CSV table of C-alpha atoms (C1' of nucleotides) in Angstrom, one decimal:
chain,number,residue,atom,x,y,z
N,24,MET,CA,97.1,99.9,13.9
N,25,GLY,CA,95.2,96.6,14.1
N,26,ARG,CA,92.2,95.4,12.4
N,27,ALA,CA,89.0,97.3,12.0
N,28,PRO,CA,86.4,96.5,14.6
N,29,CYS,CA,83.6,94.2,13.4
N,30,CYS,CA,81.0,96.6,14.6
N,31,ASP,CA,80.6,100.1,16.1
N,32,LYS,CA,81.6,99.3,19.6
N,33,ALA,CA,80.2,102.6,20.9
N,34,ASN,CA,76.7,101.8,19.8
N,35,VAL,CA,76.6,98.1,20.7
N,36,LYS,CA,75.2,96.6,23.8
N,37,LYS,CA,77.4,94.3,25.8
N,38,GLY,CA,76.9,92.1,28.8
N,39,PRO,CA,74.1,89.7,29.7
N,40,TRP,CA,71.3,89.1,27.3
N,41,SER,CA,67.7,89.9,28.2
N,42,ALA,CA,64.8,87.5,27.6
N,43,GLU,CA,63.5,89.9,25.0
N,44,GLU,CA,66.8,89.9,23.1
N,45,ASP,CA,66.9,86.1,23.3
N,46,ALA,CA,63.4,85.8,22.0
N,47,LYS,CA,64.0,88.3,19.2
N,48,LEU,CA,67.1,86.5,18.0
N,49,LYS,CA,65.7,83.1,18.3
N,50,ASP,CA,62.5,83.9,16.5
N,51,TYR,CA,64.4,85.6,13.6
N,52,ILE,CA,66.9,82.8,13.1
N,53,GLU,CA,64.2,80.1,13.4
N,54,GLN,CA,62.2,81.8,10.7
N,55,HIS,CA,64.9,83.2,8.4
N,56,GLY,CA,68.1,81.5,9.4
N,57,THR,CA,71.3,83.5,9.9
N,58,GLY,CA,71.4,84.6,6.3
N,59,GLY,CA,75.0,83.5,6.2
N,60,ASN,CA,76.1,86.8,7.7
N,61,TRP,CA,76.2,87.3,11.4
N,62,ILE,CA,77.6,90.8,11.2
N,63,ALA,CA,74.6,92.1,9.3
N,64,LEU,CA,72.1,90.1,11.3
N,65,PRO,CA,71.7,92.4,14.3
N,66,GLN,CA,71.0,95.4,12.0
N,67,LYS,CA,68.3,93.4,10.1
N,68,ILE,CA,66.4,92.7,13.3
N,69,GLY,CA,67.1,96.0,14.9
N,70,MET,CA,69.3,94.8,17.8
N,71,LYS,CA,72.1,96.8,19.3
N,72,ARG,CA,74.4,93.8,19.5
N,73,CYS,CA,77.5,92.8,17.8
N,74,GLY,CA,77.1,90.1,15.2
N,75,LYS,CA,79.7,88.0,16.9
N,76,SER,CA,77.8,88.3,20.1
N,77,CYS,CA,74.6,87.2,18.4
N,78,ARG,CA,76.4,84.2,17.0
N,79,LEU,CA,77.8,83.2,20.3
N,80,ARG,CA,74.5,83.6,22.0
N,81,TRP,CA,72.8,81.5,19.4
N,82,LEU,CA,75.4,78.8,19.4
N,83,ASN,CA,75.9,78.5,23.1
N,84,TYR,CA,72.5,79.1,24.4
N,85,LEU,CA,69.6,79.5,22.0
N,86,ARG,CA,70.3,76.8,19.6
N,87,PRO,CA,67.8,73.9,19.8
N,88,ASN,CA,68.7,70.6,21.4
N,89,LEU,CA,71.4,72.1,23.6
N,90,LYS,CA,72.1,70.4,26.9
N,91,HIS,CA,73.3,72.4,29.9
N,92,GLY,CA,75.1,70.9,32.8
N,93,GLY,CA,74.6,67.4,34.0
N,94,PHE,CA,77.6,65.8,32.3
N,95,SER,CA,77.5,62.1,32.4
N,96,GLU,CA,80.5,59.9,33.2
N,97,GLU,CA,80.7,58.8,29.7
N,98,GLU,CA,80.9,62.4,28.6
N,99,ASP,CA,83.6,63.0,31.2
N,100,ASN,CA,85.6,60.1,29.8
N,101,ILE,CA,85.3,61.4,26.3
N,102,ILE,CA,86.3,64.9,27.2
N,103,CYS,CA,89.2,63.7,29.2
N,104,SER,CA,90.5,61.3,26.6
N,105,LEU,CA,90.2,63.9,23.8
N,106,TYR,CA,91.8,66.5,26.0
N,107,ILE,CA,94.8,64.3,26.7
N,108,SER,CA,95.2,63.5,23.1
N,109,ILE,CA,94.6,66.8,21.4
N,110,GLY,CA,94.6,69.4,24.1
N,111,SER,CA,92.2,72.3,24.3
N,112,ARG,CA,90.5,71.8,20.9
N,113,TRP,CA,87.2,72.4,22.4
N,114,SER,CA,85.2,72.7,19.2
N,115,ILE,CA,86.5,69.2,18.1
N,116,ILE,CA,85.7,67.8,21.5
N,117,ALA,CA,82.3,69.3,21.4
N,118,ALA,CA,81.7,67.7,18.0
N,119,GLN,CA,81.9,64.3,19.7
N,120,LEU,CA,79.3,65.3,22.3
N,121,PRO,CA,75.9,66.1,20.7
N,122,GLY,CA,74.1,68.9,22.4
N,123,ARG,CA,77.2,70.3,24.0
N,124,THR,CA,79.0,73.5,23.1
N,125,ASP,CA,82.7,74.1,23.0
N,126,ASN,CA,82.2,76.9,25.6
N,127,ASP,CA,80.3,74.6,27.9
N,128,ILE,CA,82.9,71.9,27.7
N,129,LYS,CA,85.7,74.3,28.1
N,130,ASN,CA,84.1,75.8,31.2
N,131,TYR,CA,83.2,72.3,32.6
N,132,TRP,CA,86.8,71.2,32.1
N,133,ASN,CA,88.4,74.2,33.6
N,134,THR,CA,86.2,74.4,36.6
N,135,ARG,CA,85.3,70.9,37.5
N,136,LEU,CA,86.5,68.0,35.5
N,137,LYS,CA,90.2,68.8,35.7
N,138,LYS,CA,89.9,68.9,39.5
N,139,LYS,CA,87.8,65.8,39.6
N,140,LEU,CA,90.4,63.9,37.7
N,141,LEU,CA,93.6,65.3,39.1
N,142,GLY,CA,92.5,66.2,42.5
N,143,ARG,CA,94.0,69.1,44.3
N,144,ARG,CA,97.3,69.4,46.1
N,145,LYS,CA,96.6,72.7,47.8
N,146,GLN,CA,98.0,71.6,51.2
N,147,GLN,CA,101.1,70.1,49.6
N,148,GLN,CA,101.8,73.2,47.8
N,149,GLN,CA,101.5,75.7,50.5
N,150,GLY,CA,104.6,77.8,50.7
N,151,SER,CA,105.9,76.9,47.3
N,152,PRO,CA,104.9,78.3,44.0
N,153,ALA,CA,102.4,76.2,42.2
N,154,THR,CA,102.7,75.3,38.6
N,155,SER,CA,100.5,74.1,35.9
N,156,VAL,CA,97.3,72.3,36.6
N,157,GLU,CA,96.6,73.3,40.2
N,158,HIS,CA,97.9,76.8,39.9
N,159,ASP,CA,95.9,78.1,37.1
N,160,HIS,CA,92.6,77.5,38.7
N,161,GLN,CA,93.4,78.4,42.2
N,162,ASN,CA,93.4,81.9,40.6
N,163,HIS,CA,91.6,83.0,37.6
N,164,HIS,CA,94.8,84.2,36.1
N,165,GLN,CA,97.3,81.9,34.5
N,166,SER,CA,101.0,82.3,34.3
N,167,PRO,CA,103.4,80.4,32.1
N,168,SER,CA,105.1,77.4,33.7
N,169,SER,CA,108.7,78.1,34.7
N,170,HIS,CA,110.1,75.1,33.0
N,171,GLY,CA,110.1,74.2,29.4
N,172,LEU,CA,106.9,72.3,29.1
N,173,SER,CA,103.9,74.4,28.5
N,174,ASN,CA,101.1,74.2,31.1
N,175,SER,CA,98.9,72.4,28.6
N,176,ALA,CA,101.5,69.8,27.8
N,177,LEU,CA,102.5,69.2,31.4
N,178,GLU,CA,98.9,69.0,32.4
N,179,ARG,CA,98.2,66.4,29.7
N,180,LEU,CA,101.1,64.4,30.8
N,181,GLN,CA,100.1,64.5,34.4
N,182,LEU,CA,96.6,63.4,33.4
N,183,HIS,CA,98.1,60.6,31.5
N,184,MET,CA,100.1,59.4,34.5
N,185,LYS,CA,97.2,59.8,36.8
N,186,LEU,CA,94.7,58.1,34.6
N,187,GLN,CA,97.0,55.1,34.0
N,188,THR,CA,97.1,54.6,37.8
N,189,LEU,CA,93.3,54.8,37.8
N,190,ASN,CA,92.7,52.0,35.2
N,191,GLN,CA,91.2,49.9,37.9
N,192,ASN,CA,89.0,52.6,39.1
N,193,PRO,CA,85.4,51.6,38.6
N,194,LEU,CA,84.6,55.1,37.6
N,195,LEU,CA,87.0,54.9,34.7
N,196,HIS,CA,87.0,51.3,33.9
N,197,THR,CA,85.3,51.7,30.6
N,198,MET,CA,88.1,53.5,29.1
N,199,LEU,CA,91.3,52.1,27.6
N,200,TRP,CA,93.6,54.9,28.7
N,201,PRO,CA,96.4,55.4,26.2
N,202,LYS,CA,99.9,54.6,27.3
N,203,LEU,CA,102.7,57.1,27.7
N,204,HIS,CA,105.6,56.9,25.4
N,205,PRO,CA,108.7,56.3,27.5
N,206,PHE,CA,110.1,59.6,26.4
N,207,GLN,CA,107.0,61.3,27.6
N,208,GLU,CA,107.2,59.5,30.9
N,209,LYS,CA,110.7,60.6,31.3
N,210,LEU,CA,109.7,64.2,30.6
N,211,LEU,CA,106.9,64.1,33.1
N,212,LEU,CA,109.0,62.6,35.8
N,213,GLN,CA,111.6,65.3,35.2
N,214,ALA,CA,108.9,68.0,35.3
N,215,MET,CA,107.4,66.7,38.5
N,216,ASN,CA,110.8,66.3,40.0
N,217,ASP,CA,111.6,69.8,39.0
N,218,GLU,CA,108.4,71.0,40.7
N,219,ASN,CA,109.5,69.3,43.9
N,220,ASN,CA,112.9,70.8,43.7
N,221,ASN,CA,111.7,74.2,44.4
N,222,ASN,CA,110.8,75.1,40.9
N,223,GLN,CA,114.3,75.2,39.4
N,224,SER,CA,114.3,75.6,35.7
N,225,MET,CA,114.2,72.3,34.0
N,226,GLN,CA,116.6,71.7,31.1
N,227,LEU,CA,114.8,70.0,28.3
N,228,PRO,CA,116.3,69.0,25.1
N,229,LEU,CA,115.6,71.7,22.5
N,230,LEU,CA,114.2,69.1,20.1
N,231,PRO,CA,113.4,65.5,20.4
N,232,GLN,CA,116.4,63.8,18.7
N,233,PRO,CA,115.4,60.9,16.5
N,234,GLU,CA,117.6,58.6,18.5
N,235,MET,CA,115.8,59.5,21.6
N,236,MET,CA,112.6,58.2,20.2
N,237,GLU,CA,111.9,54.6,19.8
N,238,SER,CA,111.4,53.7,16.2
N,239,PRO,CA,107.8,53.1,15.4
N,240,PRO,CA,107.1,49.4,15.5
N,241,SER,CA,106.0,47.6,12.3
N,242,ASN,CA,102.4,47.9,13.3
N,243,THR,CA,102.4,51.6,13.3
N,244,ILE,CA,99.4,53.2,11.9
N,245,ILE,CA,99.8,56.4,10.0
N,246,ALA,CA,96.8,58.4,9.3
N,247,LYS,CA,96.4,61.4,7.1
N,248,PRO,CA,94.5,64.3,8.4
N,249,THR,CA,91.5,65.0,6.3
N,250,THR,CA,88.7,67.2,7.1
N,251,THR,CA,87.7,68.1,10.6
N,252,ASN,CA,86.1,65.3,12.5
N,253,GLU,CA,86.8,62.9,9.8
N,254,ILE,CA,89.0,60.0,10.6
N,255,ASN,CA,90.9,58.5,7.8
N,256,VAL,CA,93.5,55.8,8.4
N,257,ASP,CA,95.7,55.7,5.4
N,258,PRO,CA,97.9,52.5,5.0
N,259,SER,CA,100.4,54.4,2.9
N,260,PRO,CA,103.3,56.2,4.5
N,261,PHE,CA,102.7,59.7,5.3
N,262,GLN,CA,105.3,62.4,4.6
N,263,LEU,CA,106.8,63.8,7.8
N,264,GLY,CA,107.9,67.3,7.6
N,265,GLY,CA,107.3,69.7,4.8
N,266,GLY,CA,104.9,71.5,7.0
N,267,ASP,CA,102.3,68.7,6.9
N,268,ASP,CA,100.6,67.5,10.0
N,269,PHE,CA,101.0,64.0,10.8
N,270,ILE,CA,99.9,61.3,13.1
N,271,MET,CA,101.4,58.1,14.5
N,272,GLY,CA,100.1,55.5,16.6
N,273,ASN,CA,100.6,51.8,17.0
N,274,LEU,CA,98.3,49.0,18.1
N,275,ASP,CA,99.2,47.4,21.3
N,276,ASN,CA,99.7,43.6,21.5
N,277,SER,CA,96.1,42.9,21.9
N,278,GLY,CA,95.2,45.2,19.1
N,279,SER,CA,92.6,46.7,21.2
N,280,SER,CA,94.0,50.1,21.7
N,281,LEU,CA,96.5,52.5,20.2
N,282,VAL,CA,99.6,53.5,21.9
N,283,TRP,CA,99.6,57.2,22.1
N,284,TRP,CA,102.5,59.2,20.7
N,285,SER,CA,102.8,62.7,21.8
N,286,ASN,CA,105.7,65.0,22.3
N,287,GLU,CA,105.3,68.6,23.0
N,288,PHE,CA,108.4,70.7,23.6
N,289,GLU,CA,108.9,74.3,24.0
N,290,THR,CA,112.4,75.3,23.0
N,291,SER,CA,114.3,78.1,24.5
N,292,ASN,CA,113.3,80.3,21.6
N,293,GLY,CA,109.7,79.7,22.3
N,294,VAL,CA,108.9,77.5,19.4
N,295,ASN,CA,106.5,74.7,20.2
N,296,TYR,CA,106.9,71.3,18.7
N,297,ASP,CA,103.8,69.4,19.4
N,298,ARG,CA,102.8,66.0,18.1
N,299,SER,CA,99.7,64.6,19.6
N,300,GLY,CA,98.8,61.1,19.0
N,301,SER,CA,96.0,58.7,18.8
N,302,PHE,CA,94.1,56.3,20.8
N,303,SER,CA,91.0,54.2,20.7
N,304,SER,CA,88.3,53.8,23.2
N,305,SER,CA,85.5,51.4,23.6
N,306,SER,CA,82.5,51.5,26.0
N,307,ASN,CA,79.4,49.4,26.3
N,308,ASP,CA,77.4,51.2,23.7
N,309,SER,CA,80.0,52.7,21.5
N,310,SER,CA,83.3,52.0,20.0
N,311,TRP,CA,85.4,54.6,18.4
N,312,GLU,CA,88.9,55.2,17.3
N,313,TYR,CA,90.4,58.6,17.3
N,314,CYS,CA,93.4,60.1,15.7
N,315,ALA,CA,94.8,63.6,16.3
N,316,VAL,CA,97.4,65.7,14.8
N,317,ARG,CA,98.9,68.9,16.0
N,318,SER,CA,101.6,71.0,14.6
N,319,SER,CA,103.6,73.9,16.1
N,320,ASP,CA,101.3,76.4,14.6
N,321,GLY,CA,98.2,74.7,15.9
N,322,ALA,CA,96.9,73.8,12.5
N,323,GLY,CA,95.2,70.8,11.2
N,324,LEU,CA,93.5,67.8,12.8
N,325,PHE,CA,92.2,64.5,12.2
V,35,DA,C1',75.6,87.3,60.4
V,36,DA,C1',79.0,89.2,57.6
V,37,DG,C1',83.0,89.7,55.0
V,38,DA,C1',86.5,87.5,52.1
V,39,DG,C1',87.8,84.3,49.0
V,40,DA,C1',86.7,80.6,45.8
V,41,DT,C1',83.9,79.0,42.2
V,42,DG,C1',81.1,78.6,38.0
V,43,DC,C1',79.5,80.3,33.9
V,44,DA,C1',78.2,83.6,30.3
V,45,DA,C1',80.1,86.7,27.4
V,46,DC,C1',83.9,89.2,25.3
V,47,DC,C1',88.3,89.7,22.8
V,48,DG,C1',91.7,89.1,19.5
V,49,DC,C1',93.7,86.4,16.1
V,50,DG,C1',94.2,83.1,12.3
V,51,DA,C1',91.6,80.8,8.7
V,52,DC,C1',88.9,81.1,5.0
V,53,DC,C1',86.8,83.0,1.0
V,54,DA,C1',85.2,86.1,-2.5
V,55,DA,C1',86.1,90.0,-5.3
L,1122,DC,C1',98.4,87.6,-5.8
L,1123,DT,C1',96.3,90.9,-2.8
L,1124,DT,C1',92.8,92.8,0.0
L,1125,DG,C1',88.9,93.2,2.8
L,1126,DG,C1',85.1,91.0,5.3
L,1127,DT,C1',83.4,87.3,8.0
L,1128,DC,C1',83.7,83.1,10.6
L,1129,DG,C1',85.2,80.2,14.2
L,1130,DC,C1',88.1,79.2,17.8
L,1131,DG,C1',90.6,79.4,22.2
L,1132,DG,C1',91.9,82.3,25.9
L,1133,DT,C1',90.4,85.5,29.2
L,1134,DT,C1',87.4,88.5,31.9
L,1135,DG,C1',83.5,90.0,34.7
L,1136,DC,C1',80.2,89.1,37.8
L,1137,DA,C1',76.8,86.5,40.4
L,1138,DT,C1',76.7,82.9,43.6
L,1139,DC,C1',78.5,79.8,46.9
L,1140,DT,C1',81.5,78.4,50.7
L,1141,DC,C1',84.4,79.2,54.4
L,1142,DT,C1',86.0,81.4,58.5
DNA sequence: AAGAGATGCAACCGCGACCAA
DNA sequence: CTTGGTCGCGGTTGCATCTCT
């Protein structure tokens, strides 16, 4: 079974776009817009392309004011911070970087930025199976981590630890890197230890028990998710559970940054419990605060 | 110089969300 | 409420180019 294809695959051209196709699509959209229907668009202009392919080409390449390559350090910082906090929500990360596309950022992260920030441990890992961060880009093909933490979660935790140690690094000094929750730190150390211990399966708690988590301090900020990219700090308590996404963070002593709360677990039955947190960042020319929410089904943000 | 492996990036695929009928 | 069509996203793949031996 499965869903009906969005187009007649047999009569649709695939692969790289020619200059003629680019010009045709660009001209049409600039003159008429997309018409609100990408699927019908290629037929209107007589192109043998799938509507989705047209949309992708327009969004990632032909759209005006797009930047390609040449990511600045500030952009690196933003990408890294957002990735740590919300994971691979590339469209949201892209929304913070004018002129950048989600695809561009995703590629940049996977191919360069991750390595730049984490470095590589190729030599150290010779002879033992690699996990998570280093592994999945030494090959193109990814495999699930052997222990309970998903690659994404472990990667983000590793980044956290790494970046905290880099706080004095001039390259990164403009960022206020969020702090790890003690529970996260414990998990990460366990995971890393596990990695060193010849990849034995790590036993993680099935669920974060309430007593394992420190109670949120009185200065906890709870924000309700609103629409995408909209930040709304709501002073009233937010219902936890009931399927709603939630967010928690608390100001540090100086009040200049938010302590990041994030717990992502994968239980033995494969259910993910993921709570990403919030942080703030300030740099010379901008100051912004950011809150993120993530639920096990990946729904809902900000 | 040449072959193999690594890398970077554009594009594709499939799925869930959303919305109108 | 259900159904069907489209959109948008994130993961993955294919291939050209680069780097290493």
